[in-house]
mmCIF file of C-alpha atoms in Angstrom:
data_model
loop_
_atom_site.group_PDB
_atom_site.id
_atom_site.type_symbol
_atom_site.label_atom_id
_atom_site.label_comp_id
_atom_site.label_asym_id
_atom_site.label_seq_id
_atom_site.Cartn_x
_atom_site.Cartn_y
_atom_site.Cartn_z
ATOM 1 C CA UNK D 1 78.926 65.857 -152.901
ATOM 2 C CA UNK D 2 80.333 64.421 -149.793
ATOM 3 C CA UNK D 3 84.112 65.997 -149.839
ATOM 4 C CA UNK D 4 85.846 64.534 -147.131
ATOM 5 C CA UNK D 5 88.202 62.458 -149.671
ATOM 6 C CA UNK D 6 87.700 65.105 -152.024
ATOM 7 C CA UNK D 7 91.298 64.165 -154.847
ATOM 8 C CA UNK D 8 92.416 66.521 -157.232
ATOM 9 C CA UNK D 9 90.820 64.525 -159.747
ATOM 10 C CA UNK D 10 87.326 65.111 -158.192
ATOM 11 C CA UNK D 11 88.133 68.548 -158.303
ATOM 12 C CA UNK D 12 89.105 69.207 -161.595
ATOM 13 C CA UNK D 13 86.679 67.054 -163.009
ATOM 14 C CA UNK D 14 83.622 68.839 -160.919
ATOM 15 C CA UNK D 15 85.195 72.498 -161.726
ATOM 16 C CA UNK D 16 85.395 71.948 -165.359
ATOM 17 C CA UNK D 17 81.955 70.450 -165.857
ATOM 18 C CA UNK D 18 80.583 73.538 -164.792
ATOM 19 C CA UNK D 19 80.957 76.982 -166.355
ATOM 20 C CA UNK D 20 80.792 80.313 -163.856
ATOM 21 C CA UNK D 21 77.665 82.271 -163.605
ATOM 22 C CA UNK D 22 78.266 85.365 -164.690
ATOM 23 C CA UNK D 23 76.162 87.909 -163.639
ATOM 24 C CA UNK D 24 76.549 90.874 -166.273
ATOM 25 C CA UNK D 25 75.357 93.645 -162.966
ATOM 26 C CA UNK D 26 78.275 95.185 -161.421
ATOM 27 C CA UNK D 27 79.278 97.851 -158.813
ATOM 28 C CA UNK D 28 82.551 98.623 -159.473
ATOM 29 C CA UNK D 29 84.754 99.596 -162.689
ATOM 30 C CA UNK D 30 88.060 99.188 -161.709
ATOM 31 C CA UNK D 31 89.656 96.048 -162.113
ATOM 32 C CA UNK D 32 91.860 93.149 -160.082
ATOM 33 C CA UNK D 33 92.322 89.446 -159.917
ATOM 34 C CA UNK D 34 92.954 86.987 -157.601
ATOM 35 C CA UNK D 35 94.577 83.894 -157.897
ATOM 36 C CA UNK D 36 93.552 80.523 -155.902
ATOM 37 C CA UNK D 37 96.528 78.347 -155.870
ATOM 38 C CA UNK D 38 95.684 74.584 -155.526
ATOM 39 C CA UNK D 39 98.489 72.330 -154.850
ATOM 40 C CA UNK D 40 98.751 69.274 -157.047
ATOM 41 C CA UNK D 41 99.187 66.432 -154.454
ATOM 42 C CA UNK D 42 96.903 63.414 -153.558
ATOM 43 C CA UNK D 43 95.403 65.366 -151.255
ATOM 44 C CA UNK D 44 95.115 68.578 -152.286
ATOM 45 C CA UNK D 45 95.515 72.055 -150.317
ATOM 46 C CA UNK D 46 93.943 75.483 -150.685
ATOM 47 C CA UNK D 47 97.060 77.965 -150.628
ATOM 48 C CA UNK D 48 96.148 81.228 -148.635
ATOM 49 C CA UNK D 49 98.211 84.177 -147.300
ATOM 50 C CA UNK D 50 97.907 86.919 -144.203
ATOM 51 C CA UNK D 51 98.778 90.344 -145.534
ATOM 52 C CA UNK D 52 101.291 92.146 -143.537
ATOM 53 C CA UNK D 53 99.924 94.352 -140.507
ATOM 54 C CA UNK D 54 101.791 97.564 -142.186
ATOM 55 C CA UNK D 55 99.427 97.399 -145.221
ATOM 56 C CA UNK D 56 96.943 100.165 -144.872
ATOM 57 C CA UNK D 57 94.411 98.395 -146.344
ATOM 58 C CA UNK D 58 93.187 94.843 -145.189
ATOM 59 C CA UNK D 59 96.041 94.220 -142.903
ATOM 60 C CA UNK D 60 96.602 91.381 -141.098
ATOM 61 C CA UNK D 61 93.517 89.801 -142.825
ATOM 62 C CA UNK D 62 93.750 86.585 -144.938
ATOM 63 C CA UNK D 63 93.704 86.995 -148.299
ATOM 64 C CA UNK D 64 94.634 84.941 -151.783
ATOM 65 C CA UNK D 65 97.871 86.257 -153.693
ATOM 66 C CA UNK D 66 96.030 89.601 -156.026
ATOM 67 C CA UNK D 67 95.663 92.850 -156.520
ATOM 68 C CA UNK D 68 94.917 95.512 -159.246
ATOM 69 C CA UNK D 69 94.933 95.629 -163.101
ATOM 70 C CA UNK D 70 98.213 97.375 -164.133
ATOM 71 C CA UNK D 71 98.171 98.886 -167.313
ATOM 72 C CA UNK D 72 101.354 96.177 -168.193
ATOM 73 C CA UNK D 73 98.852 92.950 -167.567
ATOM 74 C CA UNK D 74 97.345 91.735 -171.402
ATOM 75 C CA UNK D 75 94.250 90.216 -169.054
ATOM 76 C CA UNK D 76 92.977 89.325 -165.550
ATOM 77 C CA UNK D 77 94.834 86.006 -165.320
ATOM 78 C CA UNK D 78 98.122 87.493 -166.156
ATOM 79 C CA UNK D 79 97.404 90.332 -163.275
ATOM 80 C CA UNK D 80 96.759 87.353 -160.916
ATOM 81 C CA UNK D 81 99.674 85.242 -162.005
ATOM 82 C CA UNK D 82 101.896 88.669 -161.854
ATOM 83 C CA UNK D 83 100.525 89.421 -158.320
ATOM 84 C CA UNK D 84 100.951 85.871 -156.959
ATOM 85 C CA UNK D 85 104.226 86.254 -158.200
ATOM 86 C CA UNK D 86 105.282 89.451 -156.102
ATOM 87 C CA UNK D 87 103.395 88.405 -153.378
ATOM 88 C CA UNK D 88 104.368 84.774 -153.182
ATOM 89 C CA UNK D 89 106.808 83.950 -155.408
ATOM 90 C CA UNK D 90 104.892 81.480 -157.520
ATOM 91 C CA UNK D 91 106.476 81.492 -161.033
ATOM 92 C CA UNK D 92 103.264 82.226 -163.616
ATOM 93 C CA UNK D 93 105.042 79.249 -165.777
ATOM 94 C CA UNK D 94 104.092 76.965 -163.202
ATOM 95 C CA UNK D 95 100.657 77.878 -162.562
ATOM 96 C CA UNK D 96 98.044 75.820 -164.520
ATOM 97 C CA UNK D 97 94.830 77.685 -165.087
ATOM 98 C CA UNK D 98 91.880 75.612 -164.803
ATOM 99 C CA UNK D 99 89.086 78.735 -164.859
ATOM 100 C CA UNK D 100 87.563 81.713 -163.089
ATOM 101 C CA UNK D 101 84.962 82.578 -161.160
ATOM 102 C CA UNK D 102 82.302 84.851 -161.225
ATOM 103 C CA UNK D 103 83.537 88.490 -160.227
ATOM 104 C CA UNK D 104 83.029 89.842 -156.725
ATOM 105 C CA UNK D 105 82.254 93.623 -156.529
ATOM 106 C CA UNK D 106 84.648 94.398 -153.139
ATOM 107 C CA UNK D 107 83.809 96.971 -150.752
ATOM 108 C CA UNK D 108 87.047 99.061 -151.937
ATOM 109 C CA UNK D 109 85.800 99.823 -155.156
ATOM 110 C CA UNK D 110 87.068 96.826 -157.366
ATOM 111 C CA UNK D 111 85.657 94.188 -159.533
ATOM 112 C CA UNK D 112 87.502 91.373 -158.233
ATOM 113 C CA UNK D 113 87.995 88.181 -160.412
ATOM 114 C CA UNK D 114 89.317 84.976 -158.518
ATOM 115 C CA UNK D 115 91.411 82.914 -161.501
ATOM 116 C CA UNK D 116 91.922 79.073 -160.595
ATOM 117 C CA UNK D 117 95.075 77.153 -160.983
ATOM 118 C CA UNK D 118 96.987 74.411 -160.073
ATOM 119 C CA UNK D 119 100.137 74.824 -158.981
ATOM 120 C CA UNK D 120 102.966 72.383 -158.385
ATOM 121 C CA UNK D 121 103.362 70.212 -154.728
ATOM 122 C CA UNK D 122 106.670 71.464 -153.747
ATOM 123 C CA UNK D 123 106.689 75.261 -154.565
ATOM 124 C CA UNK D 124 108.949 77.109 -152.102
ATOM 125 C CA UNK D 125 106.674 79.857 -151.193
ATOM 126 C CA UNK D 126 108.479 83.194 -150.048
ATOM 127 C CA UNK D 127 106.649 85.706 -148.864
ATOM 128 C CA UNK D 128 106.608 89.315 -150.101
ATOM 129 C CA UNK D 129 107.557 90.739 -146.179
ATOM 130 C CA UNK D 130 105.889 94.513 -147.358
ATOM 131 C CA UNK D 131 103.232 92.837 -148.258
ATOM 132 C CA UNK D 132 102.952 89.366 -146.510
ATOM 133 C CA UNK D 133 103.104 87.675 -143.112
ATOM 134 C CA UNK D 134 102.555 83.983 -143.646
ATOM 135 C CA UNK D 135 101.566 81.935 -146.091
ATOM 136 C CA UNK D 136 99.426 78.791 -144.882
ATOM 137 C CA UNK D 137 97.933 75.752 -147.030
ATOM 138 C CA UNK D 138 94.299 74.439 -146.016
ATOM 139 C CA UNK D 139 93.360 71.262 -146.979
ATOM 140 C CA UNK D 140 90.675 71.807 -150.027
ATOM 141 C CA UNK D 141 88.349 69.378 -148.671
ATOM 142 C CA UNK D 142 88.367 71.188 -145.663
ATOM 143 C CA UNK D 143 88.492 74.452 -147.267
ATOM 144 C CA UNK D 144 85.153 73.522 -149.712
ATOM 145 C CA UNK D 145 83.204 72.219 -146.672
ATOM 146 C CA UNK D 146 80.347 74.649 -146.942
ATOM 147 C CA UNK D 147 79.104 73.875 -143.004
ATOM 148 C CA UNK D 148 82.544 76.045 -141.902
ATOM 149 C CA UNK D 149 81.401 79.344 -143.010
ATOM 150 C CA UNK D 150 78.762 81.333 -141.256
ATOM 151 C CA UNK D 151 76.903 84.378 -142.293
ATOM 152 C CA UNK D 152 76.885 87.636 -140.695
ATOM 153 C CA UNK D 153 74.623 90.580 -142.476
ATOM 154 C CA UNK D 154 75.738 93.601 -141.862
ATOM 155 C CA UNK D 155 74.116 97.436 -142.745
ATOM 156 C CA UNK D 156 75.917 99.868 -144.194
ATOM 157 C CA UNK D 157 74.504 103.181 -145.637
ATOM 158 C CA UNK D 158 71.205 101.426 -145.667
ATOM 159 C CA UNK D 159 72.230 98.542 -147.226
ATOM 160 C CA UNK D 160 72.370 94.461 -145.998
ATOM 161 C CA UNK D 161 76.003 92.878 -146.832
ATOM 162 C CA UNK D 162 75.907 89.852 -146.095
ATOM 163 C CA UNK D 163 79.970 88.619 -144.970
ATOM 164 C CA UNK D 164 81.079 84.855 -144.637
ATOM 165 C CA UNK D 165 83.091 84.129 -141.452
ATOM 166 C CA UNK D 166 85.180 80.521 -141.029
ATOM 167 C CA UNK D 167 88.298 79.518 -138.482
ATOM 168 C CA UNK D 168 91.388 77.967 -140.092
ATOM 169 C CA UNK D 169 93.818 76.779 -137.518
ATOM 170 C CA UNK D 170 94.335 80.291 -135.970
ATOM 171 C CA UNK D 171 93.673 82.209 -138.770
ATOM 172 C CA UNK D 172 90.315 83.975 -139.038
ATOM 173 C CA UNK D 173 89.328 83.635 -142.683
ATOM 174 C CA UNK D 174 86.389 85.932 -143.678
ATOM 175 C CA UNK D 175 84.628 88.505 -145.945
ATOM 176 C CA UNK D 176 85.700 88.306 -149.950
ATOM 177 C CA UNK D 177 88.283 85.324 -149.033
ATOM 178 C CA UNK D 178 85.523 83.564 -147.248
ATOM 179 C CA UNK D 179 82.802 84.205 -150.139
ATOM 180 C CA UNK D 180 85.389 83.138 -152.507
ATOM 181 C CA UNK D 181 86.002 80.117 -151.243
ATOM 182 C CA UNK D 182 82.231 79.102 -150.239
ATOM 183 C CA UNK D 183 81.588 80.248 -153.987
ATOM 184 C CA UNK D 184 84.076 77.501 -155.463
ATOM 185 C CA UNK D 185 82.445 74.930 -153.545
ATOM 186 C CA UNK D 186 79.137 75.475 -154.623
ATOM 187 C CA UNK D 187 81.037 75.883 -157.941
ATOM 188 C CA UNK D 188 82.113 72.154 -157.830
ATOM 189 C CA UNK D 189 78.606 71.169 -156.398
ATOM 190 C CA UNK D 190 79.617 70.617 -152.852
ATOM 191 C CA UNK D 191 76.223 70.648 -150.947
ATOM 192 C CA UNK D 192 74.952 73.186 -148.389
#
């Protein structure tokens, strides 16, 4: 799939044709969800934050709006819609959920499921300043071009990890972000 005019439509149409592999195997127990906020425009954009260099985990790396399962959230998508709430400010109302993805076992000990929506084209984002820096939009056909991402395997405790690196702008995008992302376009059927 050639993605450089990639529309919404194309998108939507590409994301729902396909269900998620899910692979029953998993590392990790404890739960949390991210959400990937896709603007609803002509063309649309990938929305993406950089947690706050105070955080003692992750900080300063780019990240989408998530976090943990609290014991209040009825599912996964309402923990993502809940944390892209506090960390964003995006109202769960407005937030059109198209799908998941197939869970990510994270390094930190969580199952991570990214949860898909569309959100509207002229939220007012405002950022959670204990827990964000910036908040930044990346085109989605930019964002889904699989070319922009380049491994890295790494060893830990005799173990390969393989970690996805990309540039955005200035923004070093990488590791679960990066694998999320590469994952959704080979979701849609973008082409390596």
């Amino acid at each position: 799939m050639e993605n450089s005019s990639l529309t919404l439509d194309d998108f939507l149409s590409r994301f729902q044709l396909l269900r998620p592999q899910v692979n029953g195997e998993t590392l990790n127990h404890r739960q949390a969800a991210v959400l990937i906020p896709v603007g609803r425009r002509a063309r649309p954009g990938l929305l993406l934050t950089q947690r706050s260099a105070r955080l003692r985990k992750h900080a300063g790396q780019v990240a989408f709006p998530g976090g943990a399962v609290d014991s209040s959230d009825a599912s996964l998508i309402a923990a993502a819609l809940r944390e892209a709430q506090e960390e964003v400010a995006i109202p769960p109302e407005s937030v059109e959920v198209i799908g998941v993805l197939p869970p990510v076992d994270s390094v930190t000990g969580f199952q991570v499921t990214p949860v898909v929506g569309i959100i509207p084209p002229n939220l007012h984002y405002h950022a959670s300043e204990d827990e964000v820096a910036s908040v930044f939009e990346m085109p989605l056909s930019e964002a889904l071009r699989l070319g922009r991402y380049h491994p890295l395997d790494i060893y830990r405790r005799g173990d390969s990890h393989r970690v996805w690196l990309s540039w955005y702008e200035h923004y070093f995008v990488w590791g679960m972000t990066a694998g999320i992302i590469r994952e959704l376009a080979l979701q849609i059927g973008v082409r390596p």
